[in-house]
Amino acid sequence: MVDIYLRSFYWKTKSLFVSLTLLFIFFDVVRCDYFPTLYPRESETREVKELNGLWNFRADMSVNRTQGFDDKWYMSRLEKTGPVIPMPVPSSYNDVTQEKSLRDFTGWVWYDKEFFLPLSWKGQRVVVRVDSARYYAKMWINSVFLVEHEMGHLPFEAEIQDIAKFGSVNYLTVAVDNTLTPTTLPPGEIVYKHGNYPPHFFIQNLNFGFFNYAGIDRQVRLYTTPLVYVSDVRVVTDFTNNGGSNTGTVYWTITTNSEKVKVQVEVVDADSNTVAMGEGIQGQATVSNVKLWWPYSMVKTGAAYMYVLKVTVKDSTSASTDIYRQPFGFRTVNKTNTQLLINNKPFYCHGVAKHEDYDLRGKGLDMVSVAKDFNILKWLGVNCFRTSHYPYAEEIMDQADQQGVVVIDESPAIGLIYEGNYGNKTLTLHLQAMRELVSRDKNRPAVIAWSLANEPNSRLSISGPYFQQVYNLTKALDPSRLVTFASSNSNPLTDHAMNIVDIIMVNIYFGWYQDTGYLQTIPYQVPPTLGGLFKHYNKPVMVSEYGAETLTGLHTSPSFTFSEEYQKDLLIQYHQVYDTLRKEYLAGEMIWNFADFLIDQKTNWAYGCNKGLFTRHRQPKMAAFTVRERYMKMINETQKYQN
């Protein structure tokens, strides 16, 4: 493959290079067929069994972190290889113990879990699915290698019916590595220190500003399907207005593992009524008086209305039948040069950026925390969020669908800072990430846009062709949504990638990182900055980050940096500007951040990033009430307008 570093050759053969590289990498990605496309759901023909709970755990503390592979820990139960401790799954492992060496650990850690397969599952397809293991995982069952996956935050799976024992004990072994290098996604760097340092001392440098939590941080499950089964469901919707009522059209594409099948499709409403039917692996059906999926901020009643596409596949050569139910909503996404449109109505994002970050569990999935966060989001009046800076758990995305909160779905591509982060290996991983992300979330009505990255160094000329390829693949995979990325470069004259995307997202920090302490500069800095982007690109502009560091309980009068008063005053200055610009071209505002979160140890961070409207324990700061008042007023105005 042509090396992306050979820029002199590249610039002479730009068109050929882009075409060939995308073609080669696309086929590289296509060969990776181990990632799942359907969320495990029980049905008349499918069963799901959780493997969550306490697993045996051991970190490989050897100098080169390869003892586990050298000694083949996967060949027996982990407890026979040396000391193990109980480790909860799902959870990041870092904060569970009292050991600093484990909290800050970089390298391979090992898990294993004993389980049984019911005899009733024999004769069916049996799959083990890991929803996320960061960042590089290998998996075995009963010492037999199953699969490896290099991509954090996204699921992978493998069939085990020909390897596992039915009616007897099995054990699953998973090894996970959180090491980040210039060619991983996200990138980082291992730096070895010599001289007046401990032997073999190294530091994991990160290209991002959040703690490098690791482990099996989402669910692990077994599920069954018949031997002839539904492997993928894709749903696209549209609607037309007919004198006050809407007629919806749903288009489907069903993928199965056999060509000799009969496919029946039912569209089922929220009251379990079948409202349309059809047949075939591809087809369409119309629904009269369809109820649209709306963000909760846009309508007083009937927000987030969900249908189900019930797919029944019958094997024509046997009695095998598989049933899968795919939730979806009727809604469209579009834009003008100044606005975002949902269902052909203007949508203004008044939201937050977030993190998957909680006390003790790190980035581990915890449904209590998920429920609490959505209650806070609705209390604040937040109608959208960005999954900064990686794909969030599917259970979080479910709540967004069901509660009518819009999502900008972001890939794990944060920290693409240096030219070495734009090589072919990173590009291959980036394309793989987008393919897996789109495949996972393509049917979600809450998702209106794909974000390719956060704050890439788009000042580098190499970033242009790089992001053109990522954009092209993402748009080809899903033409129905917008594609963007969050930029830190507000100067279009020095940018090589922002012209590619559908909408402009920019992170700005006037009054904090720029002109710190001088809030009176904000009205003079924000309009020309955002206006310059709009004038240059003629596309809607969103502020994807803005905010200030705030230490909980620090109060000053007059306001001073790091005080709660300063955060509130800064936001008010921005809001006054936004209220003018949203009448022109501003399509959204997202505060950084929803809640405080942990970051690696640095002298400029006092135990984490404290830009949250809420503390890490989800208690409000002063600014939360300021934002709630603003957002609730905007909801009242919008709902009145839409109805």
XYZ file of C-alpha atoms in Angstrom:
643
model
C 0.000 0.000 0.000
C 1.208 3.508 -0.722
C 2.715 5.027 2.441
C 0.850 8.106 3.545
C 4.072 9.700 4.692
C 5.376 9.988 1.116
C 3.743 13.348 0.725
C 5.787 14.482 -2.243
C 4.531 11.464 -4.190
C 1.065 11.940 -2.801
C 0.624 15.529 -3.901
C 1.616 14.582 -7.457
C -0.902 11.743 -7.577
C -3.609 12.967 -5.226
C -6.664 11.549 -6.980
C -5.112 8.144 -7.603
C -3.758 7.954 -4.076
C -7.074 8.743 -2.446
C -8.960 6.265 -4.612
C -6.521 3.396 -4.201
C -5.959 3.904 -0.491
C -9.669 4.015 0.212
C -10.213 0.931 -1.928
C -7.437 -1.079 -0.259
C -8.372 -0.028 3.254
C -12.068 -0.593 2.623
C -11.392 -4.197 1.720
C -9.099 -4.545 4.734
C -11.977 -3.392 6.905
C -14.561 -5.543 5.136
C -12.556 -8.656 5.977
C -13.077 -7.917 9.690
C -16.422 -9.706 9.925
C -16.285 -10.578 13.619
C -17.969 -7.442 14.940
C -21.698 -7.682 15.682
C -24.407 -5.626 14.070
C -27.437 -6.562 16.171
C -27.916 -5.953 19.879
C -28.648 -9.210 21.758
C -32.421 -9.359 22.237
C -34.504 -12.223 23.485
C -37.367 -13.426 21.332
C -39.395 -16.554 20.735
C -36.326 -18.050 19.058
C -33.460 -16.420 20.971
C -32.168 -16.531 24.529
C -29.681 -14.246 26.284
C -27.555 -15.093 29.308
C -25.423 -12.528 31.126
C -21.885 -13.349 32.211
C -21.626 -10.189 34.301
C -20.462 -10.355 37.902
C -17.172 -11.046 39.622
C -14.499 -12.541 37.398
C -11.034 -13.744 38.334
C -8.509 -11.069 37.426
C -4.758 -10.772 37.163
C -2.565 -7.981 35.800
C 0.604 -8.999 33.988
C 3.181 -7.071 36.024
C 6.161 -8.568 34.185
C 8.700 -6.146 32.755
C 7.599 -6.553 29.147
C 3.956 -7.397 30.021
C 4.136 -10.641 28.035
C 4.368 -13.243 30.801
C 0.734 -14.195 30.290
C 1.402 -15.103 26.682
C 4.834 -16.603 27.336
C 3.418 -18.885 30.038
C 0.113 -19.416 28.191
C -2.207 -18.354 30.976
C -5.140 -19.082 28.652
C -4.359 -22.832 28.772
C -5.812 -23.250 32.262
C -7.910 -21.473 34.816
C -6.338 -18.144 35.664
C -6.156 -18.969 39.368
C -3.693 -21.761 38.555
C -1.223 -19.309 36.997
C -0.740 -17.236 40.154
C -2.579 -14.889 42.499
C -5.933 -13.587 41.266
C -8.422 -11.117 42.695
C -12.166 -10.713 42.102
C -12.939 -8.012 39.534
C -16.437 -6.801 38.633
C -17.574 -6.959 35.013
C -18.666 -4.550 33.701
C -16.244 -2.068 35.240
C -12.945 -0.396 34.623
C -10.415 -2.114 36.882
C -8.409 0.967 37.820
C -10.278 2.258 40.892
C -11.567 -1.029 42.307
C -8.560 -1.836 44.511
C -6.300 0.200 46.814
C -3.248 -0.451 44.635
C -1.733 2.573 42.917
C 0.170 0.248 40.588
C -3.132 -1.129 39.257
C -4.861 2.230 39.054
C -2.067 3.538 36.815
C -1.346 0.234 35.077
C -0.425 0.080 31.401
C -0.278 -3.283 29.668
C -2.098 -6.599 29.553
C -4.602 -7.690 32.181
C -6.328 -11.064 32.241
C -9.846 -12.136 33.169
C -11.586 -15.471 33.313
C -15.082 -16.653 34.196
C -16.657 -20.067 34.674
C -20.083 -20.681 33.145
C -22.466 -23.419 32.020
C -24.337 -23.865 28.760
C -27.813 -25.364 29.151
C -28.401 -28.670 27.368
C -31.422 -27.014 25.775
C -29.041 -24.790 23.787
C -27.477 -27.720 21.982
C -28.150 -27.659 18.265
C -28.376 -23.893 18.151
C -25.909 -21.188 17.260
C -24.315 -19.858 20.459
C -22.436 -16.568 20.518
C -20.348 -14.841 23.182
C -20.428 -11.041 22.919
C -18.230 -8.466 24.663
C -19.739 -4.979 24.444
C -16.432 -3.183 25.067
C -12.892 -3.989 26.166
C -10.307 -1.245 25.868
C -8.376 -1.174 23.727
C -7.037 -4.455 22.362
C -8.613 -7.741 23.415
C -8.034 -11.449 22.815
C -10.548 -14.091 23.848
C -10.395 -17.860 24.428
C -12.921 -20.472 25.526
C -11.649 -23.623 27.190
C -8.109 -22.686 26.007
C -9.237 -22.432 22.371
C -8.610 -19.059 20.760
C -11.773 -17.326 19.554
C -11.161 -13.780 18.360
C -9.129 -10.617 18.784
C -10.397 -7.068 18.476
C -8.488 -3.802 18.297
C -11.018 -1.101 19.031
C -12.208 0.152 22.386
C -15.816 1.162 23.087
C -17.303 -1.082 20.392
C -18.519 -4.693 20.645
C -17.084 -7.902 19.272
C -18.272 -11.514 19.343
C -17.571 -15.096 18.328
C -19.528 -18.310 17.832
C -18.795 -21.057 20.368
C -21.299 -23.863 19.707
C -18.624 -26.093 18.148
C -16.133 -25.514 20.985
C -18.097 -25.118 24.193
C -19.413 -27.964 26.334
C -23.163 -28.266 26.785
C -24.379 -29.363 30.179
C -20.894 -28.974 31.591
C -18.555 -26.291 32.914
C -16.759 -23.939 30.513
C -14.396 -21.060 31.134
C -13.965 -17.874 29.171
C -10.609 -16.074 29.181
C -10.160 -12.485 28.027
C -6.883 -10.564 27.866
C -7.071 -6.776 27.488
C -4.313 -4.277 26.697
C -4.716 -0.505 27.222
C -1.336 0.463 25.730
C -1.566 3.411 23.347
C 0.994 4.167 20.642
C 1.183 6.690 17.782
C -0.682 4.234 15.529
C -3.487 3.154 17.864
C -6.925 4.766 18.060
C -6.837 6.855 20.147
C -3.087 7.415 19.886
C -0.536 7.871 22.642
C 3.128 7.145 23.280
C 5.170 4.952 25.597
C 8.225 6.867 26.834
C 11.001 4.982 28.634
C 13.013 6.906 31.223
C 16.656 6.147 31.912
C 19.217 7.388 34.394
C 17.836 8.427 37.765
C 14.687 6.350 37.407
C 13.612 2.911 38.627
C 14.616 -0.011 36.369
C 12.425 -0.426 33.276
C 10.521 2.755 34.130
C 8.178 4.112 31.469
C 5.331 6.588 31.142
C 2.203 6.250 29.040
C 1.723 9.657 27.439
C -1.812 10.369 26.275
C -2.965 12.598 23.433
C -6.214 13.361 25.249
C -7.492 14.860 28.472
C -9.280 12.106 30.360
C -8.149 9.162 32.470
C -7.126 6.055 30.545
C -9.629 3.721 32.193
C -9.398 0.161 30.936
C -10.712 -3.370 31.245
C -13.977 -5.080 30.334
C -16.112 -2.027 30.942
C -19.409 -3.153 29.391
C -21.541 -6.267 29.420
C -20.468 -9.787 28.444
C -23.274 -12.055 27.297
C -24.085 -15.333 25.647
C -26.954 -15.479 23.222
C -28.495 -18.067 20.942
C -29.993 -18.013 17.488
C -31.282 -20.791 15.254
C -28.750 -22.132 12.761
C -30.481 -20.081 10.074
C -30.727 -16.591 11.474
C -31.056 -12.861 10.979
C -27.576 -11.330 11.030
C -28.437 -7.700 10.318
C -31.400 -5.350 10.013
C -31.187 -1.906 8.448
C -34.087 0.531 8.664
C -34.459 3.872 6.869
C -37.576 6.009 7.197
C -39.290 8.899 5.460
C -42.697 10.543 5.628
C -44.995 12.849 3.706
C -47.557 15.252 5.086
C -51.064 14.882 3.700
C -53.317 17.647 4.914
C -52.381 17.485 8.561
C -51.597 13.774 8.904
C -48.341 12.036 8.069
C -47.831 8.899 6.018
C -44.621 7.115 6.898
C -42.517 4.907 4.686
C -40.119 2.383 6.156
C -37.440 0.789 3.983
C -35.681 -2.323 5.220
C -32.753 -4.496 4.279
C -32.461 -7.846 6.045
C -29.281 -9.904 6.040
C -29.343 -13.620 6.832
C -26.755 -16.380 6.750
C -28.686 -18.322 4.138
C -30.135 -17.460 0.736
C -32.875 -20.090 1.011
C -35.117 -18.200 3.377
C -38.502 -16.552 3.412
C -38.559 -13.172 5.168
C -41.675 -11.662 6.677
C -41.702 -8.158 8.166
C -44.213 -6.519 10.495
C -44.236 -2.894 11.620
C -45.508 -2.864 15.207
C -46.514 0.317 17.054
C -46.013 1.168 20.727
C -49.343 -0.473 21.610
C -48.225 -3.774 20.032
C -50.495 -3.331 17.024
C -49.263 -4.475 13.617
C -49.704 -1.421 11.377
C -47.970 -2.635 8.214
C -46.571 -5.842 6.747
C -44.230 -6.880 3.979
C -41.997 -9.619 2.647
C -38.482 -10.014 1.294
C -34.946 -9.249 2.350
C -35.451 -5.786 0.889
C -38.690 -3.900 0.801
C -40.807 -1.052 2.007
C -44.130 -0.463 3.687
C -46.296 2.559 4.421
C -47.885 3.490 7.723
C -50.904 5.784 7.707
C -51.230 8.420 10.411
C -47.701 7.638 11.438
C -46.372 9.031 14.706
C -43.015 10.686 14.215
C -40.008 10.450 16.496
C -39.422 13.921 17.927
C -36.872 15.245 20.409
C -38.706 15.877 23.664
C -37.816 19.583 23.428
C -39.789 20.041 20.198
C -43.250 18.727 21.125
C -45.374 18.876 24.251
C -46.684 15.324 23.837
C -45.725 12.270 21.828
C -41.953 12.711 21.849
C -39.623 9.794 21.147
C -42.306 7.568 19.649
C -40.796 4.175 18.790
C -41.957 1.420 16.466
C -40.584 -2.100 16.137
C -39.699 -3.914 12.942
C -40.463 -7.555 13.674
C -38.467 -9.751 11.306
C -39.336 -13.425 10.879
C -37.006 -15.612 8.832
C -38.043 -19.139 7.843
C -35.635 -21.606 6.297
C -37.215 -23.141 3.215
C -35.188 -26.377 3.630
C -36.015 -27.003 7.288
C -38.414 -26.007 10.019
C -35.975 -23.437 11.385
C -37.414 -20.008 12.211
C -35.710 -16.931 13.646
C -37.449 -13.822 14.996
C -35.722 -10.525 15.733
C -37.296 -7.228 16.774
C -35.542 -4.009 15.789
C -36.743 -0.768 17.437
C -36.810 2.319 15.211
C -38.498 5.670 14.817
C -39.891 7.617 11.873
C -37.837 10.777 11.550
C -35.734 12.602 9.001
C -32.562 14.682 9.324
C -31.508 17.478 7.012
C -29.968 20.916 7.016
C -29.998 24.260 5.306
C -26.962 26.486 5.250
C -28.045 27.984 8.606
C -30.107 25.346 10.434
C -30.414 21.705 11.388
C -33.770 20.159 10.499
C -35.488 17.249 12.211
C -38.681 16.184 10.467
C -38.289 19.317 8.318
C -38.514 21.587 11.393
C -35.627 23.684 12.784
C -33.783 22.007 15.618
C -31.473 24.006 17.873
C -29.152 21.925 20.051
C -29.022 23.242 23.602
C -26.911 20.563 25.143
C -23.775 19.315 26.805
C -20.755 17.256 26.021
C -20.365 14.271 28.350
C -18.052 11.508 29.445
C -18.642 7.959 30.554
C -17.038 8.579 33.931
C -18.234 7.636 37.378
C -16.702 7.191 40.792
C -15.173 3.732 41.438
C -16.477 2.120 38.251
C -14.564 4.457 35.897
C -16.014 3.987 32.429
C -17.818 0.812 33.446
C -21.484 0.517 32.544
C -23.736 1.120 35.537
C -27.474 1.426 34.965
C -28.060 3.434 38.153
C -25.661 6.072 36.837
C -27.227 5.934 33.366
C -30.702 6.531 34.795
C -29.439 9.323 37.045
C -27.682 11.076 34.180
C -30.803 11.090 32.007
C -32.874 12.443 34.863
C -30.328 15.249 35.235
C -30.268 15.894 31.484
C -34.046 16.300 31.418
C -33.938 18.458 34.580
C -31.409 20.720 32.873
C -33.446 20.904 29.680
C -30.672 19.324 27.618
C -32.008 18.174 24.249
C -28.772 16.834 22.746
C -25.309 15.600 23.647
C -22.166 14.510 21.892
C -20.629 11.157 22.835
C -17.303 12.807 23.542
C -14.883 11.303 22.724
C -15.853 7.733 21.849
C -18.983 5.634 21.283
C -21.085 5.296 24.439
C -22.694 2.111 25.725
C -25.687 0.840 23.787
C -27.801 1.086 26.932
C -27.098 4.842 27.024
C -28.063 5.099 23.376
C -31.271 3.181 24.124
C -32.248 5.818 26.663
C -31.573 8.598 24.173
C -33.898 6.872 21.680
C -36.589 6.272 24.274
C -36.450 9.682 25.956
C -36.069 11.857 22.875
C -32.565 13.209 23.441
C -30.605 13.873 20.249
C -27.107 12.394 19.935
C -24.065 13.292 17.868
C -22.299 9.936 17.799
C -18.508 10.261 17.969
C -15.758 7.811 17.066
C -12.788 7.132 19.399
C -10.517 9.258 17.190
C -9.256 11.808 19.674
C -5.644 12.953 19.764
C -4.774 12.924 16.070
C -2.202 15.637 16.707
C 1.054 14.685 14.990
C 1.850 13.641 11.442
C 2.715 10.195 12.784
C -0.918 9.837 13.881
C -2.069 10.009 10.251
C -0.402 6.878 8.898
C -2.044 3.962 7.113
C -2.446 1.852 10.246
C -4.341 4.600 12.044
C -6.423 5.264 8.949
C -7.306 1.583 8.705
C -8.402 1.577 12.353
C -10.331 4.795 11.866
C -12.254 3.393 8.923
C -12.874 0.227 10.906
C -14.177 2.320 13.814
C -16.636 4.160 11.602
C -17.810 0.953 9.981
C -18.393 -0.665 13.368
C -20.019 2.436 14.839
C -22.392 2.982 11.931
C -23.227 -0.717 11.878
C -24.037 -0.647 15.594
C -26.078 2.582 15.730
C -27.496 2.942 12.216
C -31.112 2.336 13.251
C -31.209 4.801 16.148
C -33.527 7.782 15.608
C -31.708 9.763 18.316
C -28.501 9.769 16.256
C -28.603 12.641 13.789
C -24.897 12.922 12.959
C -21.638 11.004 13.021
C -18.638 12.810 14.472
C -15.429 11.543 12.912
C -13.057 12.887 15.580
C -12.409 15.409 18.318
C -9.877 18.181 17.812
C -7.720 16.594 15.119
C -4.817 18.713 13.968
C -6.513 19.864 10.797
C -3.801 22.465 10.281
C -1.667 19.626 8.901
C -2.025 19.324 5.143
C -2.087 15.555 5.476
C -5.350 15.783 7.466
C -7.311 16.807 4.376
C -6.980 13.619 2.307
C -7.097 11.563 5.511
C -10.483 12.920 6.596
C -11.807 12.944 3.061
C -11.459 9.158 3.055
C -13.072 8.751 6.470
C -15.918 11.059 5.443
C -16.440 9.251 2.138
C -16.729 5.851 3.791
C -19.031 7.110 6.551
C -21.308 8.877 4.076
C -21.397 5.786 1.863
C -22.344 3.627 4.845
C -25.100 6.018 5.916
C -26.278 8.767 3.535
C -29.259 9.522 5.810
C -27.296 11.381 8.499
C -24.925 14.301 8.701
C -21.175 13.860 9.130
C -18.947 16.225 11.080
C -16.084 16.446 13.581
C -15.302 18.722 16.516
C -12.545 21.141 15.565
C -10.233 23.228 17.724
C -9.155 25.318 14.744
C -11.407 28.326 14.252
C -9.314 29.759 11.411
C -10.571 28.437 8.057
C -7.529 29.858 6.278
C -5.253 27.363 8.050
C -7.620 24.380 8.013
C -7.449 21.439 5.593
C -10.395 19.273 6.714
C -13.335 21.357 7.918
C -14.521 22.026 4.366
C -15.270 18.301 3.998
C -18.004 17.950 6.617
C -21.750 18.689 6.475
C -21.937 20.951 9.531
C -19.244 22.880 11.386
C -18.531 21.990 15.015
C -15.935 24.044 16.861
C -14.593 24.071 20.428
C -13.951 27.589 21.748
C -12.627 28.749 25.134
C -12.593 32.555 25.141
C -12.402 33.779 28.712
C -10.677 30.591 29.816
C -7.754 29.350 27.727
C -7.749 32.660 25.844
C -7.899 35.985 27.688
C -8.234 34.166 30.983
C -10.190 36.212 33.491
C -11.394 38.804 30.996
C -14.997 37.888 30.397
C -15.704 41.238 28.774
C -13.763 40.022 25.715
C -16.270 37.248 24.940
C -18.797 39.437 23.027
C -15.919 40.727 20.906
C -14.318 37.331 20.237
C -17.193 34.915 19.647
C -19.163 36.653 16.849
C -16.221 37.233 14.469
C -14.888 33.733 15.149
C -18.135 31.881 14.480
C -19.192 34.357 11.812
C -15.922 33.844 9.990
C -16.521 30.092 9.900
C -20.057 30.552 8.588
C -19.011 33.064 5.969
C -16.205 30.824 4.727
C -18.059 27.487 4.666
C -21.713 28.573 4.326
C -22.812 25.746 6.622
C -24.552 25.636 10.012
C -22.167 26.227 12.910
C -22.340 24.518 16.299
C -20.248 25.243 19.378
C -19.342 21.741 20.515
C -17.383 22.858 23.602
C -17.072 25.962 25.764
C -16.720 26.419 29.490
C -14.480 27.078 32.473
C -12.776 25.107 35.251
C -14.740 25.380 38.493
C -13.785 24.083 41.925
C -16.903 23.076 43.806
C -17.532 25.293 46.804
C -15.068 28.001 45.809
C -16.948 31.297 45.950
C -15.614 34.759 45.199
C -17.133 38.205 44.842
C -16.437 39.609 42.346
C -15.937 36.431 40.361
C -12.438 34.991 39.992
C -11.108 32.103 37.905
C -11.968 28.633 39.261
C -14.858 29.981 41.344
C -18.443 28.933 40.813
C -19.324 32.571 40.158
C -16.780 32.751 37.328
C -18.259 29.705 35.585
C -21.748 31.181 35.835
C -20.678 34.621 34.631
C -18.730 33.124 31.710
C -21.728 31.107 30.533
C -24.008 34.134 30.747
C -21.644 36.129 28.528
C -21.692 33.349 25.919
C -25.467 32.970 26.129
C -26.054 36.625 25.339
C -23.988 36.224 22.188
C -25.599 32.914 21.232
C -29.083 34.422 21.459
C -28.161 36.771 18.623
C -26.257 34.264 16.503
C -28.895 31.519 16.652
C -31.217 33.843 14.748
C -28.659 33.788 11.948
C -26.565 30.616 11.534
C -25.799 29.112 14.958
C -27.306 25.602 15.138
C -26.300 24.594 18.637
C -24.335 25.048 21.833
C -22.866 22.311 24.028
C -21.230 23.091 27.356
C -18.016 21.393 28.360
C -18.826 19.538 30.501
C -21.921 17.860 31.885
C -20.065 16.637 34.997
C -16.540 16.630 36.391
C -14.405 13.658 35.372
C -11.051 12.117 36.195
C -7.938 12.893 34.195
C -4.336 11.693 34.388
C -2.075 13.282 36.989
C -0.868 16.740 35.941
C -0.015 19.901 37.827
C -2.606 21.920 35.887
C -5.466 19.615 36.880
C -6.701 19.383 40.469
C -7.843 15.750 40.666
C -9.573 15.709 37.323
C -11.256 18.114 34.973
C -13.672 20.304 36.935
C -15.477 22.057 34.099
C -18.690 20.205 34.906
C -22.048 21.778 35.626
C -22.245 18.940 38.140
C -19.674 17.346 40.368
C -18.457 13.867 39.603
C -21.031 12.680 42.161
C -23.788 14.487 40.195
C -24.407 17.364 42.587
C -25.127 20.740 40.925
C -22.855 23.766 40.870
C -24.274 27.288 40.616
C -24.034 27.270 36.835
C -26.359 24.269 36.583
C -29.286 26.432 37.708
C -28.309 29.147 35.233
C -28.287 26.618 32.399
C -31.553 25.034 33.540
C -33.302 28.408 33.463
C -31.998 29.101 29.959
C -32.728 25.685 28.489
C -36.206 25.418 29.992
C -37.094 28.792 28.534
C -35.863 27.618 25.128
C -37.948 24.441 25.381
C -41.082 26.424 26.185
C -40.459 28.684 23.200
C -39.737 25.785 20.835
C -42.702 23.643 21.879
C -45.019 26.593 21.469
C -43.600 27.236 18.008
C -43.850 23.621 16.842
C -47.419 23.165 18.015
